[in-house]
JSON list of C-alpha atoms in Angstrom, two decimals:
[
{"chain": "U", "resi": 1, "resn": "UNK", "atom": "CA", "xyz": [-55.27, -41.62, -29.34]},
{"chain": "U", "resi": 2, "resn": "UNK", "atom": "CA", "xyz": [-52.27, -42.91, -27.44]},
{"chain": "U", "resi": 3, "resn": "UNK", "atom": "CA", "xyz": [-51.86, -46.65, -27.96]},
{"chain": "U", "resi": 4, "resn": "UNK", "atom": "CA", "xyz": [-49.71, -47.72, -25.00]},
{"chain": "U", "resi": 5, "resn": "UNK", "atom": "CA", "xyz": [-49.44, -45.16, -22.23]},
{"chain": "U", "resi": 6, "resn": "UNK", "atom": "CA", "xyz": [-47.30, -45.32, -19.11]},
{"chain": "U", "resi": 7, "resn": "UNK", "atom": "CA", "xyz": [-47.36, -43.13, -16.05]},
{"chain": "U", "resi": 8, "resn": "UNK", "atom": "CA", "xyz": [-45.36, -41.52, -14.69]},
{"chain": "U", "resi": 9, "resn": "UNK", "atom": "CA", "xyz": [-42.85, -40.59, -17.40]},
{"chain": "U", "resi": 10, "resn": "UNK", "atom": "CA", "xyz": [-40.23, -39.72, -14.78]},
{"chain": "U", "resi": 11, "resn": "UNK", "atom": "CA", "xyz": [-39.89, -41.10, -11.28]},
{"chain": "U", "resi": 12, "resn": "UNK", "atom": "CA", "xyz": [-37.22, -39.91, -8.87]},
{"chain": "U", "resi": 13, "resn": "UNK", "atom": "CA", "xyz": [-37.25, -41.45, -5.41]},
{"chain": "U", "resi": 14, "resn": "UNK", "atom": "CA", "xyz": [-35.15, -42.52, -2.47]},
{"chain": "U", "resi": 15, "resn": "UNK", "atom": "CA", "xyz": [-33.64, -45.93, -1.89]},
{"chain": "U", "resi": 16, "resn": "UNK", "atom": "CA", "xyz": [-35.92, -48.15, 0.18]},
{"chain": "U", "resi": 17, "resn": "UNK", "atom": "CA", "xyz": [-39.19, -46.60, -1.04]},
{"chain": "U", "resi": 18, "resn": "UNK", "atom": "CA", "xyz": [-42.03, -48.49, -2.74]},
{"chain": "U", "resi": 19, "resn": "UNK", "atom": "CA", "xyz": [-43.32, -47.22, -6.07]},
{"chain": "U", "resi": 20, "resn": "UNK", "atom": "CA", "xyz": [-45.71, -48.22, -8.84]},
{"chain": "U", "resi": 21, "resn": "UNK", "atom": "CA", "xyz": [-45.73, -47.67, -12.59]},
{"chain": "U", "resi": 22, "resn": "UNK", "atom": "CA", "xyz": [-48.99, -47.90, -14.48]},
{"chain": "U", "resi": 23, "resn": "UNK", "atom": "CA", "xyz": [-49.55, -49.04, -18.05]},
{"chain": "U", "resi": 24, "resn": "UNK", "atom": "CA", "xyz": [-52.67, -49.00, -20.18]},
{"chain": "U", "resi": 25, "resn": "UNK", "atom": "CA", "xyz": [-53.23, -49.98, -23.80]},
{"chain": "U", "resi": 26, "resn": "UNK", "atom": "CA", "xyz": [-56.26, -49.10, -25.94]},
{"chain": "U", "resi": 27, "resn": "UNK", "atom": "CA", "xyz": [-55.38, -51.38, -28.84]},
{"chain": "U", "resi": 28, "resn": "UNK", "atom": "CA", "xyz": [-57.50, -54.30, -27.71]},
{"chain": "U", "resi": 29, "resn": "UNK", "atom": "CA", "xyz": [-54.40, -56.48, -27.39]},
{"chain": "U", "resi": 30, "resn": "UNK", "atom": "CA", "xyz": [-54.38, -59.67, -25.35]},
{"chain": "U", "resi": 31, "resn": "UNK", "atom": "CA", "xyz": [-50.77, -59.69, -24.23]},
{"chain": "U", "resi": 32, "resn": "UNK", "atom": "CA", "xyz": [-48.81, -57.10, -22.26]},
{"chain": "U", "resi": 33, "resn": "UNK", "atom": "CA", "xyz": [-45.16, -56.94, -21.21]},
{"chain": "U", "resi": 34, "resn": "UNK", "atom": "CA", "xyz": [-42.71, -55.14, -18.99]},
{"chain": "U", "resi": 35, "resn": "UNK", "atom": "CA", "xyz": [-39.12, -54.57, -20.12]},
{"chain": "U", "resi": 36, "resn": "UNK", "atom": "CA", "xyz": [-36.13, -53.00, -18.37]},
{"chain": "U", "resi": 37, "resn": "UNK", "atom": "CA", "xyz": [-33.62, -50.94, -20.35]},
{"chain": "U", "resi": 38, "resn": "UNK", "atom": "CA", "xyz": [-30.32, -50.28, -18.63]},
{"chain": "U", "resi": 39, "resn": "UNK", "atom": "CA", "xyz": [-27.94, -47.36, -19.09]},
{"chain": "U", "resi": 40, "resn": "UNK", "atom": "CA", "xyz": [-26.26, -49.11, -22.03]},
{"chain": "U", "resi": 41, "resn": "UNK", "atom": "CA", "xyz": [-29.64, -49.41, -23.81]},
{"chain": "U", "resi": 42, "resn": "UNK", "atom": "CA", "xyz": [-29.79, -53.17, -23.28]},
{"chain": "U", "resi": 43, "resn": "UNK", "atom": "CA", "xyz": [-33.42, -54.37, -23.18]},
{"chain": "U", "resi": 44, "resn": "UNK", "atom": "CA", "xyz": [-34.57, -57.36, -21.18]},
{"chain": "U", "resi": 45, "resn": "UNK", "atom": "CA", "xyz": [-38.03, -58.84, -20.73]},
{"chain": "U", "resi": 46, "resn": "UNK", "atom": "CA", "xyz": [-39.25, -58.94, -17.15]},
{"chain": "U", "resi": 47, "resn": "UNK", "atom": "CA", "xyz": [-42.85, -60.14, -17.30]},
{"chain": "U", "resi": 48, "resn": "UNK", "atom": "CA", "xyz": [-45.56, -61.00, -19.77]},
{"chain": "U", "resi": 49, "resn": "UNK", "atom": "CA", "xyz": [-49.30, -61.35, -19.19]},
{"chain": "U", "resi": 50, "resn": "UNK", "atom": "CA", "xyz": [-51.86, -62.84, -21.55]},
{"chain": "U", "resi": 51, "resn": "UNK", "atom": "CA", "xyz": [-55.46, -61.98, -20.71]},
{"chain": "U", "resi": 52, "resn": "UNK", "atom": "CA", "xyz": [-54.53, -61.23, -17.08]},
{"chain": "U", "resi": 53, "resn": "UNK", "atom": "CA", "xyz": [-52.58, -64.47, -16.72]},
{"chain": "U", "resi": 54, "resn": "UNK", "atom": "CA", "xyz": [-48.82, -64.43, -16.10]},
{"chain": "U", "resi": 55, "resn": "UNK", "atom": "CA", "xyz": [-47.01, -66.31, -18.88]},
{"chain": "U", "resi": 56, "resn": "UNK", "atom": "CA", "xyz": [-43.43, -65.06, -18.69]},
{"chain": "U", "resi": 57, "resn": "UNK", "atom": "CA", "xyz": [-41.64, -64.36, -15.44]},
{"chain": "U", "resi": 58, "resn": "UNK", "atom": "CA", "xyz": [-37.93, -63.92, -16.01]},
{"chain": "U", "resi": 59, "resn": "UNK", "atom": "CA", "xyz": [-35.36, -63.96, -13.25]},
{"chain": "U", "resi": 60, "resn": "UNK", "atom": "CA", "xyz": [-36.41, -60.76, -11.56]},
{"chain": "U", "resi": 61, "resn": "UNK", "atom": "CA", "xyz": [-36.13, -60.00, -7.82]},
{"chain": "U", "resi": 62, "resn": "UNK", "atom": "CA", "xyz": [-39.40, -60.68, -6.05]},
{"chain": "U", "resi": 63, "resn": "UNK", "atom": "CA", "xyz": [-39.43, -57.01, -5.03]},
{"chain": "U", "resi": 64, "resn": "UNK", "atom": "CA", "xyz": [-40.98, -56.54, -8.48]},
{"chain": "U", "resi": 65, "resn": "UNK", "atom": "CA", "xyz": [-44.61, -57.56, -8.67]},
{"chain": "U", "resi": 66, "resn": "UNK", "atom": "CA", "xyz": [-46.77, -57.11, -11.77]},
{"chain": "U", "resi": 67, "resn": "UNK", "atom": "CA", "xyz": [-50.53, -56.82, -11.48]},
{"chain": "U", "resi": 68, "resn": "UNK", "atom": "CA", "xyz": [-53.05, -57.02, -14.31]},
{"chain": "U", "resi": 69, "resn": "UNK", "atom": "CA", "xyz": [-56.57, -55.99, -13.19]},
{"chain": "U", "resi": 70, "resn": "UNK", "atom": "CA", "xyz": [-57.84, -56.46, -16.77]},
{"chain": "U", "resi": 71, "resn": "UNK", "atom": "CA", "xyz": [-56.32, -57.17, -20.13]},
{"chain": "U", "resi": 72, "resn": "UNK", "atom": "CA", "xyz": [-55.92, -53.46, -20.93]},
{"chain": "U", "resi": 73, "resn": "UNK", "atom": "CA", "xyz": [-53.79, -52.73, -17.87]},
{"chain": "U", "resi": 74, "resn": "UNK", "atom": "CA", "xyz": [-50.51, -54.06, -16.52]},
{"chain": "U", "resi": 75, "resn": "UNK", "atom": "CA", "xyz": [-49.02, -52.26, -13.54]},
{"chain": "U", "resi": 76, "resn": "UNK", "atom": "CA", "xyz": [-45.60, -52.79, -12.00]},
{"chain": "U", "resi": 77, "resn": "UNK", "atom": "CA", "xyz": [-45.05, -52.40, -8.27]},
{"chain": "U", "resi": 78, "resn": "UNK", "atom": "CA", "xyz": [-41.53, -52.25, -6.87]},
{"chain": "U", "resi": 79, "resn": "UNK", "atom": "CA", "xyz": [-40.80, -52.66, -3.16]},
{"chain": "U", "resi": 80, "resn": "UNK", "atom": "CA", "xyz": [-37.69, -51.54, -1.30]},
{"chain": "U", "resi": 81, "resn": "UNK", "atom": "CA", "xyz": [-36.11, -49.77, -4.26]},
{"chain": "U", "resi": 82, "resn": "UNK", "atom": "CA", "xyz": [-32.36, -50.20, -4.73]},
{"chain": "U", "resi": 83, "resn": "UNK", "atom": "CA", "xyz": [-29.78, -48.15, -6.63]},
{"chain": "U", "resi": 84, "resn": "UNK", "atom": "CA", "xyz": [-29.54, -50.88, -9.29]},
{"chain": "U", "resi": 85, "resn": "UNK", "atom": "CA", "xyz": [-33.22, -50.45, -10.12]},
{"chain": "U", "resi": 86, "resn": "UNK", "atom": "CA", "xyz": [-32.43, -47.16, -11.86]},
{"chain": "U", "resi": 87, "resn": "UNK", "atom": "CA", "xyz": [-33.35, -47.73, -15.50]},
{"chain": "U", "resi": 88, "resn": "UNK", "atom": "CA", "xyz": [-36.02, -47.04, -18.07]},
{"chain": "U", "resi": 89, "resn": "UNK", "atom": "CA", "xyz": [-39.00, -49.38, -17.82]},
{"chain": "U", "resi": 90, "resn": "UNK", "atom": "CA", "xyz": [-41.06, -50.01, -20.93]},
{"chain": "U", "resi": 91, "resn": "UNK", "atom": "CA", "xyz": [-44.52, -51.43, -21.18]},
{"chain": "U", "resi": 92, "resn": "UNK", "atom": "CA", "xyz": [-45.57, -53.11, -24.43]},
{"chain": "U", "resi": 93, "resn": "UNK", "atom": "CA", "xyz": [-48.53, -54.99, -25.85]},
{"chain": "U", "resi": 94, "resn": "UNK", "atom": "CA", "xyz": [-49.22, -57.32, -28.75]},
{"chain": "U", "resi": 95, "resn": "UNK", "atom": "CA", "xyz": [-52.32, -58.84, -30.33]},
{"chain": "U", "resi": 96, "resn": "UNK", "atom": "CA", "xyz": [-53.37, -62.46, -30.25]},
{"chain": "U", "resi": 97, "resn": "UNK", "atom": "CA", "xyz": [-51.68, -64.43, -32.93]},
{"chain": "U", "resi": 98, "resn": "UNK", "atom": "CA", "xyz": [-48.36, -65.94, -33.77]},
{"chain": "U", "resi": 99, "resn": "UNK", "atom": "CA", "xyz": [-44.88, -64.63, -33.39]},
{"chain": "U", "resi": 100, "resn": "UNK", "atom": "CA", "xyz": [-45.25, -62.45, -36.51]},
{"chain": "U", "resi": 101, "resn": "UNK", "atom": "CA", "xyz": [-47.21, -59.89, -34.50]},
{"chain": "U", "resi": 102, "resn": "UNK", "atom": "CA", "xyz": [-45.06, -56.91, -33.50]},
{"chain": "U", "resi": 103, "resn": "UNK", "atom": "CA", "xyz": [-45.14, -55.44, -30.03]},
{"chain": "U", "resi": 104, "resn": "UNK", "atom": "CA", "xyz": [-46.22, -51.84, -29.44]},
{"chain": "U", "resi": 105, "resn": "UNK", "atom": "CA", "xyz": [-44.24, -49.93, -26.84]},
{"chain": "U", "resi": 106, "resn": "UNK", "atom": "CA", "xyz": [-45.02, -47.09, -24.47]},
{"chain": "U", "resi": 107, "resn": "UNK", "atom": "CA", "xyz": [-42.66, -44.14, -24.14]},
{"chain": "U", "resi": 108, "resn": "UNK", "atom": "CA", "xyz": [-41.03, -45.50, -21.01]},
{"chain": "U", "resi": 109, "resn": "UNK", "atom": "CA", "xyz": [-40.76, -44.55, -17.34]},
{"chain": "U", "resi": 110, "resn": "UNK", "atom": "CA", "xyz": [-37.37, -43.20, -16.31]},
{"chain": "U", "resi": 111, "resn": "UNK", "atom": "CA", "xyz": [-36.75, -44.36, -12.75]},
{"chain": "U", "resi": 112, "resn": "UNK", "atom": "CA", "xyz": [-33.91, -42.74, -10.82]},
{"chain": "U", "resi": 113, "resn": "UNK", "atom": "CA", "xyz": [-33.01, -43.90, -7.32]},
{"chain": "U", "resi": 114, "resn": "UNK", "atom": "CA", "xyz": [-31.17, -41.41, -5.12]},
{"chain": "X", "resi": 1, "resn": "UNK", "atom": "CA", "xyz": [-31.74, -70.32, -25.85]},
{"chain": "X", "resi": 2, "resn": "UNK", "atom": "CA", "xyz": [-32.41, -67.57, -28.35]},
{"chain": "X", "resi": 3, "resn": "UNK", "atom": "CA", "xyz": [-29.94, -64.77, -28.92]},
{"chain": "X", "resi": 4, "resn": "UNK", "atom": "CA", "xyz": [-29.37, -61.81, -31.21]},
{"chain": "X", "resi": 5, "resn": "UNK", "atom": "CA", "xyz": [-25.96, -60.37, -31.99]},
{"chain": "X", "resi": 6, "resn": "UNK", "atom": "CA", "xyz": [-25.85, -56.90, -33.39]},
{"chain": "X", "resi": 7, "resn": "UNK", "atom": "CA", "xyz": [-23.08, -54.75, -34.78]},
{"chain": "X", "resi": 8, "resn": "UNK", "atom": "CA", "xyz": [-21.63, -52.63, -32.04]},
{"chain": "X", "resi": 9, "resn": "UNK", "atom": "CA", "xyz": [-21.87, -48.91, -32.29]},
{"chain": "X", "resi": 10, "resn": "UNK", "atom": "CA", "xyz": [-21.78, -46.10, -32.23]},
{"chain": "X", "resi": 11, "resn": "UNK", "atom": "CA", "xyz": [-21.99, -45.56, -35.97]},
{"chain": "X", "resi": 12, "resn": "UNK", "atom": "CA", "xyz": [-21.47, -42.06, -37.34]},
{"chain": "X", "resi": 13, "resn": "UNK", "atom": "CA", "xyz": [-22.23, -41.29, -40.98]},
{"chain": "X", "resi": 14, "resn": "UNK", "atom": "CA", "xyz": [-22.56, -38.24, -43.17]},
{"chain": "X", "resi": 15, "resn": "UNK", "atom": "CA", "xyz": [-25.93, -37.44, -44.70]},
{"chain": "X", "resi": 16, "resn": "UNK", "atom": "CA", "xyz": [-26.66, -39.46, -47.87]},
{"chain": "X", "resi": 17, "resn": "UNK", "atom": "CA", "xyz": [-24.17, -42.18, -46.91]},
{"chain": "X", "resi": 18, "resn": "UNK", "atom": "CA", "xyz": [-25.05, -45.89, -47.21]},
{"chain": "X", "resi": 19, "resn": "UNK", "atom": "CA", "xyz": [-25.96, -47.65, -43.97]},
{"chain": "X", "resi": 20, "resn": "UNK", "atom": "CA", "xyz": [-25.54, -51.28, -42.98]},
{"chain": "X", "resi": 21, "resn": "UNK", "atom": "CA", "xyz": [-26.14, -52.56, -39.46]},
{"chain": "X", "resi": 22, "resn": "UNK", "atom": "CA", "xyz": [-25.35, -56.25, -39.14]},
{"chain": "X", "resi": 23, "resn": "UNK", "atom": "CA", "xyz": [-27.58, -58.62, -37.17]},
{"chain": "X", "resi": 24, "resn": "UNK", "atom": "CA", "xyz": [-27.28, -62.36, -36.72]},
{"chain": "X", "resi": 25, "resn": "UNK", "atom": "CA", "xyz": [-29.40, -64.62, -34.58]},
{"chain": "X", "resi": 26, "resn": "UNK", "atom": "CA", "xyz": [-29.55, -68.00, -32.90]},
{"chain": "X", "resi": 27, "resn": "UNK", "atom": "CA", "xyz": [-32.95, -69.58, -32.40]},
{"chain": "X", "resi": 28, "resn": "UNK", "atom": "CA", "xyz": [-34.77, -72.87, -32.38]},
{"chain": "X", "resi": 29, "resn": "UNK", "atom": "CA", "xyz": [-37.54, -73.18, -34.90]},
{"chain": "X", "resi": 30, "resn": "UNK", "atom": "CA", "xyz": [-38.55, -70.39, -37.24]},
{"chain": "X", "resi": 31, "resn": "UNK", "atom": "CA", "xyz": [-38.71, -67.05, -35.46]},
{"chain": "X", "resi": 32, "resn": "UNK", "atom": "CA", "xyz": [-40.04, -63.80, -36.84]},
{"chain": "X", "resi": 33, "resn": "UNK", "atom": "CA", "xyz": [-37.45, -61.06, -37.15]},
{"chain": "X", "resi": 34, "resn": "UNK", "atom": "CA", "xyz": [-37.85, -57.36, -36.47]},
{"chain": "X", "resi": 35, "resn": "UNK", "atom": "CA", "xyz": [-36.00, -54.09, -36.52]},
{"chain": "X", "resi": 36, "resn": "UNK", "atom": "CA", "xyz": [-37.12, -51.51, -33.97]},
{"chain": "X", "resi": 37, "resn": "UNK", "atom": "CA", "xyz": [-35.97, -47.89, -33.78]},
{"chain": "X", "resi": 38, "resn": "UNK", "atom": "CA", "xyz": [-35.73, -45.75, -30.63]},
{"chain": "X", "resi": 39, "resn": "UNK", "atom": "CA", "xyz": [-35.53, -41.99, -31.07]},
{"chain": "X", "resi": 40, "resn": "UNK", "atom": "CA", "xyz": [-34.13, -39.96, -28.16]},
{"chain": "X", "resi": 41, "resn": "UNK", "atom": "CA", "xyz": [-36.48, -39.88, -25.18]},
{"chain": "X", "resi": 42, "resn": "UNK", "atom": "CA", "xyz": [-39.04, -42.16, -26.82]},
{"chain": "X", "resi": 43, "resn": "UNK", "atom": "CA", "xyz": [-40.10, -45.78, -26.76]},
{"chain": "X", "resi": 44, "resn": "UNK", "atom": "CA", "xyz": [-39.35, -48.36, -29.41]},
{"chain": "X", "resi": 45, "resn": "UNK", "atom": "CA", "xyz": [-41.18, -48.24, -32.72]},
{"chain": "X", "resi": 46, "resn": "UNK", "atom": "CA", "xyz": [-41.43, -51.06, -35.19]},
{"chain": "X", "resi": 47, "resn": "UNK", "atom": "CA", "xyz": [-39.37, -50.21, -38.27]},
{"chain": "X", "resi": 48, "resn": "UNK", "atom": "CA", "xyz": [-39.83, -53.38, -40.31]},
{"chain": "X", "resi": 49, "resn": "UNK", "atom": "CA", "xyz": [-40.34, -57.11, -39.99]},
{"chain": "X", "resi": 50, "resn": "UNK", "atom": "CA", "xyz": [-39.96, -60.40, -41.84]},
{"chain": "X", "resi": 51, "resn": "UNK", "atom": "CA", "xyz": [-41.73, -63.57, -40.83]},
{"chain": "X", "resi": 52, "resn": "UNK", "atom": "CA", "xyz": [-40.15, -66.27, -42.98]},
{"chain": "X", "resi": 53, "resn": "UNK", "atom": "CA", "xyz": [-37.02, -67.09, -44.89]},
{"chain": "X", "resi": 54, "resn": "UNK", "atom": "CA", "xyz": [-36.25, -64.84, -47.90]},
{"chain": "X", "resi": 55, "resn": "UNK", "atom": "CA", "xyz": [-38.89, -62.30, -46.84]},
{"chain": "X", "resi": 56, "resn": "UNK", "atom": "CA", "xyz": [-37.77, -58.70, -47.25]},
{"chain": "X", "resi": 57, "resn": "UNK", "atom": "CA", "xyz": [-39.10, -56.12, -44.82]},
{"chain": "X", "resi": 58, "resn": "UNK", "atom": "CA", "xyz": [-39.01, -52.48, -45.86]},
{"chain": "X", "resi": 59, "resn": "UNK", "atom": "CA", "xyz": [-40.10, -49.12, -44.49]},
{"chain": "X", "resi": 60, "resn": "UNK", "atom": "CA", "xyz": [-38.98, -45.49, -44.82]},
{"chain": "X", "resi": 61, "resn": "UNK", "atom": "CA", "xyz": [-36.17, -46.50, -47.18]},
{"chain": "X", "resi": 62, "resn": "UNK", "atom": "CA", "xyz": [-34.82, -49.15, -44.80]},
{"chain": "X", "resi": 63, "resn": "UNK", "atom": "CA", "xyz": [-34.67, -52.80, -45.87]},
{"chain": "X", "resi": 64, "resn": "UNK", "atom": "CA", "xyz": [-33.71, -56.12, -44.33]},
{"chain": "X", "resi": 65, "resn": "UNK", "atom": "CA", "xyz": [-33.89, -59.64, -45.74]},
{"chain": "X", "resi": 66, "resn": "UNK", "atom": "CA", "xyz": [-34.47, -62.77, -43.62]},
{"chain": "X", "resi": 67, "resn": "UNK", "atom": "CA", "xyz": [-31.55, -65.05, -44.52]},
{"chain": "X", "resi": 68, "resn": "UNK", "atom": "CA", "xyz": [-32.03, -68.47, -42.95]},
{"chain": "X", "resi": 69, "resn": "UNK", "atom": "CA", "xyz": [-28.84, -69.93, -44.43]},
{"chain": "X", "resi": 70, "resn": "UNK", "atom": "CA", "xyz": [-26.68, -67.29, -42.74]},
{"chain": "X", "resi": 71, "resn": "UNK", "atom": "CA", "xyz": [-29.11, -66.64, -39.82]},
{"chain": "X", "resi": 72, "resn": "UNK", "atom": "CA", "xyz": [-28.91, -62.94, -40.57]},
{"chain": "X", "resi": 73, "resn": "UNK", "atom": "CA", "xyz": [-31.21, -59.93, -40.86]},
{"chain": "X", "resi": 74, "resn": "UNK", "atom": "CA", "xyz": [-28.96, -57.00, -41.77]},
{"chain": "X", "resi": 75, "resn": "UNK", "atom": "CA", "xyz": [-30.49, -53.53, -41.91]},
{"chain": "X", "resi": 76, "resn": "UNK", "atom": "CA", "xyz": [-29.65, -51.31, -44.91]},
{"chain": "X", "resi": 77, "resn": "UNK", "atom": "CA", "xyz": [-30.51, -47.88, -46.20]},
{"chain": "X", "resi": 78, "resn": "UNK", "atom": "CA", "xyz": [-29.15, -46.37, -49.36]},
{"chain": "X", "resi": 79, "resn": "UNK", "atom": "CA", "xyz": [-29.07, -42.73, -48.25]},
{"chain": "X", "resi": 80, "resn": "UNK", "atom": "CA", "xyz": [-29.39, -41.79, -44.59]},
{"chain": "X", "resi": 81, "resn": "UNK", "atom": "CA", "xyz": [-30.77, -38.49, -43.31]},
{"chain": "X", "resi": 82, "resn": "UNK", "atom": "CA", "xyz": [-30.07, -36.54, -40.13]},
{"chain": "X", "resi": 83, "resn": "UNK", "atom": "CA", "xyz": [-33.55, -37.53, -38.93]},
{"chain": "X", "resi": 84, "resn": "UNK", "atom": "CA", "xyz": [-32.48, -41.21, -38.98]},
{"chain": "X", "resi": 85, "resn": "UNK", "atom": "CA", "xyz": [-30.25, -40.60, -35.95]},
{"chain": "X", "resi": 86, "resn": "UNK", "atom": "CA", "xyz": [-31.52, -43.05, -33.33]},
{"chain": "X", "resi": 87, "resn": "UNK", "atom": "CA", "xyz": [-30.79, -46.39, -31.69]},
{"chain": "X", "resi": 88, "resn": "UNK", "atom": "CA", "xyz": [-31.66, -49.42, -33.82]},
{"chain": "X", "resi": 89, "resn": "UNK", "atom": "CA", "xyz": [-32.54, -52.80, -32.29]},
{"chain": "X", "resi": 90, "resn": "UNK", "atom": "CA", "xyz": [-32.67, -56.13, -34.06]},
{"chain": "X", "resi": 91, "resn": "UNK", "atom": "CA", "xyz": [-35.03, -58.62, -32.41]},
{"chain": "X", "resi": 92, "resn": "UNK", "atom": "CA", "xyz": [-36.46, -62.08, -32.86]},
{"chain": "X", "resi": 93, "resn": "UNK", "atom": "CA", "xyz": [-39.83, -63.29, -31.67]},
{"chain": "X", "resi": 94, "resn": "UNK", "atom": "CA", "xyz": [-40.29, -66.88, -30.64]},
{"chain": "X", "resi": 95, "resn": "UNK", "atom": "CA", "xyz": [-43.05, -68.21, -28.37]},
{"chain": "X", "resi": 96, "resn": "UNK", "atom": "CA", "xyz": [-44.25, -64.59, -27.98]},
{"chain": "X", "resi": 97, "resn": "UNK", "atom": "CA", "xyz": [-41.00, -63.61, -26.36]},
{"chain": "X", "resi": 98, "resn": "UNK", "atom": "CA", "xyz": [-38.94, -60.88, -27.98]},
{"chain": "X", "resi": 99, "resn": "UNK", "atom": "CA", "xyz": [-35.18, -61.23, -27.68]},
{"chain": "X", "resi": 100, "resn": "UNK", "atom": "CA", "xyz": [-33.32, -58.02, -28.50]},
{"chain": "X", "resi": 101, "resn": "UNK", "atom": "CA", "xyz": [-29.84, -57.30, -29.72]},
{"chain": "X", "resi": 102, "resn": "UNK", "atom": "CA", "xyz": [-27.77, -54.79, -27.78]},
{"chain": "X", "resi": 103, "resn": "UNK", "atom": "CA", "xyz": [-28.78, -51.85, -29.97]},
{"chain": "X", "resi": 104, "resn": "UNK", "atom": "CA", "xyz": [-26.71, -49.74, -32.37]},
{"chain": "X", "resi": 105, "resn": "UNK", "atom": "CA", "xyz": [-26.52, -45.98, -31.92]},
{"chain": "X", "resi": 106, "resn": "UNK", "atom": "CA", "xyz": [-26.57, -44.21, -35.30]},
{"chain": "X", "resi": 107, "resn": "UNK", "atom": "CA", "xyz": [-25.65, -40.55, -35.64]},
{"chain": "X", "resi": 108, "resn": "UNK", "atom": "CA", "xyz": [-26.02, -38.87, -39.04]},
{"chain": "X", "resi": 109, "resn": "UNK", "atom": "CA", "xyz": [-24.17, -35.59, -39.51]},
{"chain": "X", "resi": 110, "resn": "UNK", "atom": "CA", "xyz": [-25.32, -32.89, -41.93]}
]
């Protein structure tokens, strides 16, 4: 009964490769997010989708492209991976409603670039 | 813009000690405030929340009160356990965008 699930949990790859991370939520939430957590645990929003529509797009290199085929899925594709992309990427979701609704997080995808 | 300033860690305490992790914020309007906890190797879990001034959020012995006059949301626990060892994040939610503090690593020793 996993609520927000991400795959893969670990991703080790070479610089220059293209990779995707998948995220699915079974909570019936309308809004999904991608966050990046760096080695110092600092968390920063990257993207947010509401019902498949992009609503937040922070200053992120255009090598990162989110795709939401339906409101239960938000995938993250990364082109031409660089060393600085090494981090933990978290997917999250939240229900419709005001800002008092908490976000539910997946367990993260640990991306390591060699 | 919005920002959250959190007490820097790491914090190391003995079991049964009193815990305070300070958090202050800057925001326009009236944000909701949250504490999230991240156990090793896991994602973030909601610990507690408060949605308006003077609200007190509480869970698992942790408490935090939304203080509008001091723009603070300090996390407290009267008696910590080894199992509370984790990273704690203060966050505010405004316009559906969560802004996180830098996180505070807590280690509780037996």
